[in-house]
Amino acid sequence: MEPDAKTILIVDDDHEIRRLVGEFLSREGFEVVSAQDGRDMDSALERVQPDLFILDLMLPGEDGLSICRRLRAQGNTPILMLTTESTEHMQKEGMEKGASAWIVKPFNEEQLLAGIAHFLGTP
């Protein structure tokens, strides 16, 4: 990790997605913190101030749209939704709740990195 690396907080209930995305972003020079749900995210936020959130829509307990709305009420940190939900209606609702961008699973690494770079630049 580089001294002034940007921090990305991944919130996804799929362990494999968190691991793969986390490893990829770490190789790209980002500091990565991960959480499996809203409660874990809240605990992580006591320790770190992320520069960007990667947030799944379908989460146990509090869903991604509710978390997105809550995060947006707290500040302007970019929120990149990474989800299987691809309907225009859901994407519109997500953007209205405060999502900064929407990437549909399955995705490729270049697409994810381009979305992050749009908000943070390169590491």
Short mmCIF file of N, CA and C in Angstrom, two decimals:
data_model
loop_
_atom_site.label_atom_id
_atom_site.label_comp_id
_atom_site.label_asym_id
_atom_site.label_seq_id
_atom_site.Cartn_x
_atom_site.Cartn_y
_atom_site.Cartn_z
N MET A 1 0.83 -1.18 0.00
CA MET A 1 0.00 0.00 0.00
C MET A 1 0.87 1.24 0.00
N GLU A 2 0.50 2.22 -0.80
CA GLU A 2 1.23 3.47 -0.89
C GLU A 2 0.83 4.39 0.26
N PRO A 3 1.75 5.29 0.67
CA PRO A 3 1.46 6.14 1.83
C PRO A 3 0.18 6.96 1.72
N ASP A 4 -0.12 7.51 0.57
CA ASP A 4 -1.34 8.29 0.43
C ASP A 4 -2.37 7.57 -0.44
N ALA A 5 -2.45 6.26 -0.28
CA ALA A 5 -3.41 5.46 -1.04
C ALA A 5 -4.83 5.83 -0.64
N LYS A 6 -5.71 5.82 -1.61
CA LYS A 6 -7.13 6.06 -1.36
C LYS A 6 -7.73 4.80 -0.74
N THR A 7 -8.67 5.01 0.17
CA THR A 7 -9.32 3.89 0.86
C THR A 7 -10.69 3.62 0.26
N ILE A 8 -10.95 2.36 -0.04
CA ILE A 8 -12.23 1.93 -0.58
C ILE A 8 -12.85 0.94 0.39
N LEU A 9 -14.10 1.19 0.74
CA LEU A 9 -14.85 0.28 1.63
C LEU A 9 -15.84 -0.51 0.78
N ILE A 10 -15.64 -1.82 0.73
CA ILE A 10 -16.51 -2.73 -0.02
C ILE A 10 -17.54 -3.30 0.93
N VAL A 11 -18.83 -3.16 0.59
CA VAL A 11 -19.90 -3.75 1.40
C VAL A 11 -20.65 -4.73 0.50
N ASP A 12 -20.43 -6.02 0.73
CA ASP A 12 -21.06 -7.07 -0.07
C ASP A 12 -21.15 -8.32 0.79
N ASP A 13 -22.28 -8.99 0.77
CA ASP A 13 -22.44 -10.19 1.60
C ASP A 13 -21.78 -11.42 0.99
N ASP A 14 -21.32 -11.34 -0.24
CA ASP A 14 -20.66 -12.46 -0.90
C ASP A 14 -19.16 -12.40 -0.60
N HIS A 15 -18.70 -13.34 0.22
CA HIS A 15 -17.29 -13.35 0.63
C HIS A 15 -16.35 -13.38 -0.57
N GLU A 16 -16.69 -14.18 -1.56
CA GLU A 16 -15.82 -14.32 -2.74
C GLU A 16 -15.70 -13.00 -3.51
N ILE A 17 -16.80 -12.28 -3.66
CA ILE A 17 -16.77 -10.97 -4.32
C ILE A 17 -15.88 -10.02 -3.52
N ARG A 18 -16.07 -9.98 -2.21
CA ARG A 18 -15.24 -9.10 -1.37
C ARG A 18 -13.76 -9.45 -1.52
N ARG A 19 -13.46 -10.73 -1.52
CA ARG A 19 -12.06 -11.17 -1.63
C ARG A 19 -11.47 -10.81 -2.99
N LEU A 20 -12.17 -11.16 -4.06
CA LEU A 20 -11.64 -10.91 -5.41
C LEU A 20 -11.49 -9.42 -5.70
N VAL A 21 -12.53 -8.65 -5.39
CA VAL A 21 -12.47 -7.21 -5.63
C VAL A 21 -11.40 -6.58 -4.73
N GLY A 22 -11.35 -7.02 -3.48
CA GLY A 22 -10.35 -6.49 -2.56
C GLY A 22 -8.93 -6.76 -3.02
N GLU A 23 -8.66 -7.98 -3.45
CA GLU A 23 -7.32 -8.32 -3.94
C GLU A 23 -6.96 -7.51 -5.18
N PHE A 24 -7.90 -7.38 -6.10
CA PHE A 24 -7.65 -6.61 -7.31
C PHE A 24 -7.35 -5.16 -6.97
N LEU A 25 -8.17 -4.55 -6.14
CA LEU A 25 -7.97 -3.13 -5.81
C LEU A 25 -6.70 -2.91 -5.00
N SER A 26 -6.35 -3.85 -4.16
CA SER A 26 -5.08 -3.76 -3.42
C SER A 26 -3.90 -3.77 -4.39
N ARG A 27 -3.95 -4.66 -5.39
CA ARG A 27 -2.88 -4.70 -6.41
C ARG A 27 -2.81 -3.38 -7.18
N GLU A 28 -3.94 -2.71 -7.30
CA GLU A 28 -3.99 -1.44 -8.03
C GLU A 28 -3.55 -0.26 -7.16
N GLY A 29 -3.22 -0.52 -5.90
CA GLY A 29 -2.68 0.52 -5.03
C GLY A 29 -3.66 1.15 -4.06
N PHE A 30 -4.86 0.61 -3.97
CA PHE A 30 -5.85 1.14 -3.03
C PHE A 30 -5.75 0.42 -1.69
N GLU A 31 -6.10 1.12 -0.63
CA GLU A 31 -6.29 0.47 0.66
C GLU A 31 -7.73 -0.02 0.66
N VAL A 32 -7.94 -1.28 1.02
CA VAL A 32 -9.27 -1.87 0.95
C VAL A 32 -9.72 -2.33 2.33
N VAL A 33 -10.95 -1.96 2.67
CA VAL A 33 -11.61 -2.42 3.88
C VAL A 33 -12.90 -3.07 3.42
N SER A 34 -13.29 -4.18 4.03
CA SER A 34 -14.52 -4.82 3.57
C SER A 34 -15.46 -5.11 4.73
N ALA A 35 -16.74 -5.18 4.37
CA ALA A 35 -17.80 -5.46 5.33
C ALA A 35 -18.85 -6.32 4.64
N GLN A 36 -19.49 -7.20 5.42
CA GLN A 36 -20.48 -8.10 4.83
C GLN A 36 -21.90 -7.56 4.89
N ASP A 37 -22.12 -6.50 5.68
CA ASP A 37 -23.46 -5.92 5.79
C ASP A 37 -23.36 -4.53 6.40
N GLY A 38 -24.49 -3.90 6.59
CA GLY A 38 -24.52 -2.55 7.13
C GLY A 38 -23.92 -2.44 8.52
N ARG A 39 -24.14 -3.42 9.34
CA ARG A 39 -23.60 -3.41 10.70
C ARG A 39 -22.07 -3.46 10.68
N ASP A 40 -21.52 -4.35 9.85
CA ASP A 40 -20.07 -4.41 9.71
C ASP A 40 -19.51 -3.11 9.14
N MET A 41 -20.25 -2.52 8.20
CA MET A 41 -19.82 -1.26 7.62
C MET A 41 -19.76 -0.18 8.69
N ASP A 42 -20.77 -0.11 9.53
CA ASP A 42 -20.78 0.89 10.60
C ASP A 42 -19.58 0.72 11.52
N SER A 43 -19.23 -0.53 11.83
CA SER A 43 -18.04 -0.79 12.67
C SER A 43 -16.77 -0.33 11.96
N ALA A 44 -16.68 -0.61 10.67
CA ALA A 44 -15.50 -0.19 9.89
C ALA A 44 -15.39 1.34 9.85
N LEU A 45 -16.53 2.01 9.78
CA LEU A 45 -16.51 3.48 9.71
C LEU A 45 -16.04 4.12 11.01
N GLU A 46 -16.00 3.36 12.07
CA GLU A 46 -15.43 3.87 13.33
C GLU A 46 -13.91 3.92 13.25
N ARG A 47 -13.33 3.17 12.31
CA ARG A 47 -11.87 3.08 12.18
C ARG A 47 -11.31 3.80 10.95
N VAL A 48 -12.09 3.89 9.89
CA VAL A 48 -11.58 4.46 8.64
C VAL A 48 -12.56 5.47 8.05
N GLN A 49 -12.01 6.36 7.26
CA GLN A 49 -12.79 7.32 6.49
C GLN A 49 -12.56 7.00 5.02
N PRO A 50 -13.43 6.20 4.40
CA PRO A 50 -13.18 5.80 3.02
C PRO A 50 -13.32 6.97 2.04
N ASP A 51 -12.59 6.84 0.94
CA ASP A 51 -12.67 7.82 -0.14
C ASP A 51 -13.76 7.43 -1.14
N LEU A 52 -14.20 6.16 -1.07
CA LEU A 52 -15.23 5.66 -1.98
C LEU A 52 -15.83 4.39 -1.37
N PHE A 53 -17.13 4.21 -1.59
CA PHE A 53 -17.82 2.99 -1.17
C PHE A 53 -18.15 2.17 -2.41
N ILE A 54 -17.99 0.86 -2.31
CA ILE A 54 -18.53 -0.08 -3.29
C ILE A 54 -19.59 -0.85 -2.53
N LEU A 55 -20.84 -0.73 -2.98
CA LEU A 55 -21.98 -1.20 -2.20
C LEU A 55 -22.87 -2.12 -3.02
N ASP A 56 -23.16 -3.29 -2.49
CA ASP A 56 -24.11 -4.22 -3.10
C ASP A 56 -25.52 -3.79 -2.74
N LEU A 57 -26.47 -4.14 -3.56
CA LEU A 57 -27.86 -3.79 -3.32
C LEU A 57 -28.54 -4.77 -2.37
N MET A 58 -28.37 -6.04 -2.64
CA MET A 58 -29.04 -7.09 -1.87
C MET A 58 -28.13 -7.52 -0.73
N LEU A 59 -28.44 -7.03 0.47
CA LEU A 59 -27.66 -7.35 1.66
C LEU A 59 -28.58 -7.88 2.75
N PRO A 60 -28.06 -8.73 3.63
CA PRO A 60 -28.88 -9.16 4.76
C PRO A 60 -29.11 -7.99 5.71
N GLY A 61 -30.24 -7.95 6.32
CA GLY A 61 -30.55 -6.83 7.23
C GLY A 61 -30.89 -5.59 6.41
N GLU A 62 -30.18 -4.53 6.64
CA GLU A 62 -30.41 -3.28 5.92
C GLU A 62 -29.96 -3.42 4.47
N ASP A 63 -30.85 -3.12 3.52
CA ASP A 63 -30.50 -3.28 2.11
C ASP A 63 -29.62 -2.13 1.61
N GLY A 64 -29.03 -2.35 0.45
CA GLY A 64 -28.09 -1.39 -0.11
C GLY A 64 -28.67 -0.01 -0.38
N LEU A 65 -29.93 0.07 -0.80
CA LEU A 65 -30.53 1.38 -1.05
C LEU A 65 -30.68 2.17 0.24
N SER A 66 -31.06 1.50 1.31
CA SER A 66 -31.18 2.17 2.60
C SER A 66 -29.81 2.65 3.09
N ILE A 67 -28.81 1.79 2.94
CA ILE A 67 -27.45 2.19 3.32
C ILE A 67 -26.98 3.35 2.46
N CYS A 68 -27.26 3.30 1.18
CA CYS A 68 -26.87 4.37 0.26
C CYS A 68 -27.49 5.70 0.71
N ARG A 69 -28.76 5.69 1.01
CA ARG A 69 -29.45 6.90 1.45
C ARG A 69 -28.83 7.43 2.75
N ARG A 70 -28.52 6.52 3.65
CA ARG A 70 -27.92 6.89 4.94
C ARG A 70 -26.53 7.50 4.74
N LEU A 71 -25.72 6.86 3.88
CA LEU A 71 -24.38 7.39 3.61
C LEU A 71 -24.44 8.76 2.95
N ARG A 72 -25.37 8.91 2.03
CA ARG A 72 -25.49 10.19 1.32
C ARG A 72 -25.90 11.30 2.29
N ALA A 73 -26.73 10.99 3.26
CA ALA A 73 -27.14 11.99 4.24
C ALA A 73 -25.97 12.43 5.11
N GLN A 74 -24.93 11.59 5.20
CA GLN A 74 -23.77 11.89 6.03
C GLN A 74 -22.66 12.61 5.28
N GLY A 75 -22.72 12.64 3.95
CA GLY A 75 -21.64 13.30 3.21
C GLY A 75 -21.70 13.01 1.72
N ASN A 76 -20.65 13.42 1.03
CA ASN A 76 -20.59 13.31 -0.42
C ASN A 76 -19.60 12.28 -0.93
N THR A 77 -19.19 11.34 -0.10
CA THR A 77 -18.27 10.30 -0.54
C THR A 77 -18.93 9.51 -1.67
N PRO A 78 -18.21 9.31 -2.79
CA PRO A 78 -18.81 8.56 -3.91
C PRO A 78 -19.25 7.15 -3.49
N ILE A 79 -20.40 6.74 -4.02
CA ILE A 79 -20.96 5.42 -3.75
C ILE A 79 -21.16 4.71 -5.09
N LEU A 80 -20.39 3.67 -5.31
CA LEU A 80 -20.48 2.90 -6.53
C LEU A 80 -21.29 1.64 -6.22
N MET A 81 -22.46 1.53 -6.78
CA MET A 81 -23.30 0.35 -6.58
C MET A 81 -22.78 -0.76 -7.49
N LEU A 82 -22.51 -1.93 -6.92
CA LEU A 82 -22.03 -3.09 -7.66
C LEU A 82 -23.02 -4.21 -7.37
N THR A 83 -23.90 -4.49 -8.33
CA THR A 83 -25.05 -5.35 -8.05
C THR A 83 -25.50 -6.13 -9.28
N THR A 84 -26.26 -7.18 -9.05
CA THR A 84 -26.85 -7.94 -10.16
C THR A 84 -28.09 -7.25 -10.71
N GLU A 85 -28.61 -6.28 -10.01
CA GLU A 85 -29.84 -5.59 -10.42
C GLU A 85 -29.55 -4.66 -11.60
N SER A 86 -30.20 -4.95 -12.73
CA SER A 86 -29.90 -4.18 -13.93
C SER A 86 -31.08 -3.40 -14.50
N THR A 87 -32.23 -3.44 -13.83
CA THR A 87 -33.38 -2.74 -14.40
C THR A 87 -33.18 -1.23 -14.32
N GLU A 88 -33.68 -0.54 -15.32
CA GLU A 88 -33.58 0.92 -15.34
C GLU A 88 -34.29 1.53 -14.14
N HIS A 89 -35.44 0.95 -13.77
CA HIS A 89 -36.18 1.46 -12.62
C HIS A 89 -35.33 1.43 -11.35
N MET A 90 -34.66 0.30 -11.10
CA MET A 90 -33.85 0.17 -9.89
C MET A 90 -32.64 1.09 -9.95
N GLN A 91 -32.03 1.20 -11.12
CA GLN A 91 -30.88 2.10 -11.25
C GLN A 91 -31.30 3.54 -10.99
N LYS A 92 -32.44 3.93 -11.53
CA LYS A 92 -32.95 5.29 -11.31
C LYS A 92 -33.21 5.51 -9.82
N GLU A 93 -33.83 4.54 -9.18
CA GLU A 93 -34.10 4.66 -7.74
C GLU A 93 -32.80 4.77 -6.96
N GLY A 94 -31.81 3.96 -7.32
CA GLY A 94 -30.51 4.01 -6.66
C GLY A 94 -29.84 5.37 -6.81
N MET A 95 -29.91 5.93 -8.01
CA MET A 95 -29.30 7.24 -8.23
C MET A 95 -30.06 8.32 -7.45
N GLU A 96 -31.36 8.18 -7.37
CA GLU A 96 -32.15 9.14 -6.58
C GLU A 96 -31.83 9.05 -5.09
N LYS A 97 -31.43 7.86 -4.62
CA LYS A 97 -31.10 7.67 -3.20
C LYS A 97 -29.67 8.10 -2.89
N GLY A 98 -28.90 8.43 -3.95
CA GLY A 98 -27.57 8.95 -3.71
C GLY A 98 -26.42 8.18 -4.32
N ALA A 99 -26.69 7.10 -5.06
CA ALA A 99 -25.60 6.38 -5.71
C ALA A 99 -24.92 7.30 -6.72
N SER A 100 -23.61 7.18 -6.81
CA SER A 100 -22.84 7.99 -7.74
C SER A 100 -22.71 7.29 -9.09
N ALA A 101 -22.69 5.96 -9.08
CA ALA A 101 -22.57 5.17 -10.30
C ALA A 101 -23.12 3.78 -10.05
N TRP A 102 -23.39 3.07 -11.14
CA TRP A 102 -24.03 1.75 -11.07
C TRP A 102 -23.29 0.81 -11.99
N ILE A 103 -22.73 -0.28 -11.45
CA ILE A 103 -22.07 -1.30 -12.25
C ILE A 103 -22.78 -2.62 -11.99
N VAL A 104 -23.13 -3.31 -13.08
CA VAL A 104 -23.90 -4.55 -12.98
C VAL A 104 -22.95 -5.75 -12.98
N LYS A 105 -23.21 -6.68 -12.03
CA LYS A 105 -22.50 -7.96 -11.99
C LYS A 105 -23.10 -8.86 -13.05
N PRO A 106 -22.37 -9.68 -13.73
CA PRO A 106 -20.92 -9.77 -13.68
C PRO A 106 -20.28 -8.56 -14.36
N PHE A 107 -19.11 -8.21 -13.93
CA PHE A 107 -18.40 -7.05 -14.43
C PHE A 107 -16.96 -7.47 -14.70
N ASN A 108 -16.22 -6.63 -15.43
CA ASN A 108 -14.80 -6.93 -15.58
C ASN A 108 -14.00 -5.91 -14.80
N GLU A 109 -12.77 -6.26 -14.51
CA GLU A 109 -11.93 -5.41 -13.66
C GLU A 109 -11.72 -4.02 -14.26
N GLU A 110 -11.57 -3.95 -15.57
CA GLU A 110 -11.34 -2.66 -16.22
C GLU A 110 -12.55 -1.74 -16.04
N GLN A 111 -13.73 -2.30 -16.12
CA GLN A 111 -14.96 -1.52 -15.92
C GLN A 111 -15.02 -0.97 -14.50
N LEU A 112 -14.70 -1.81 -13.53
CA LEU A 112 -14.71 -1.38 -12.14
C LEU A 112 -13.66 -0.30 -11.91
N LEU A 113 -12.46 -0.52 -12.42
CA LEU A 113 -11.38 0.45 -12.24
C LEU A 113 -11.72 1.79 -12.91
N ALA A 114 -12.35 1.74 -14.07
CA ALA A 114 -12.76 2.98 -14.74
C ALA A 114 -13.78 3.74 -13.91
N GLY A 115 -14.72 3.03 -13.29
CA GLY A 115 -15.70 3.67 -12.44
C GLY A 115 -15.06 4.33 -11.23
N ILE A 116 -14.10 3.64 -10.65
CA ILE A 116 -13.39 4.20 -9.49
C ILE A 116 -12.55 5.39 -9.91
N ALA A 117 -11.83 5.25 -11.02
CA ALA A 117 -10.96 6.33 -11.50
C ALA A 117 -11.76 7.59 -11.80
N HIS A 118 -12.99 7.43 -12.23
CA HIS A 118 -13.83 8.59 -12.52
C HIS A 118 -13.98 9.48 -11.28
N PHE A 119 -14.05 8.87 -10.12
CA PHE A 119 -14.24 9.62 -8.87
C PHE A 119 -12.94 9.90 -8.11
N LEU A 120 -11.98 9.00 -8.21
CA LEU A 120 -10.77 9.13 -7.40
C LEU A 120 -9.50 9.38 -8.19
N GLY A 121 -9.56 9.21 -9.49
CA GLY A 121 -8.32 9.23 -10.26
C GLY A 121 -7.62 7.90 -10.07
N THR A 122 -6.40 7.82 -10.50
CA THR A 122 -5.66 6.57 -10.33
C THR A 122 -4.89 6.62 -9.02
N PRO A 123 -4.63 5.45 -8.45
CA PRO A 123 -3.92 5.43 -7.15
C PRO A 123 -2.51 5.96 -7.27
#
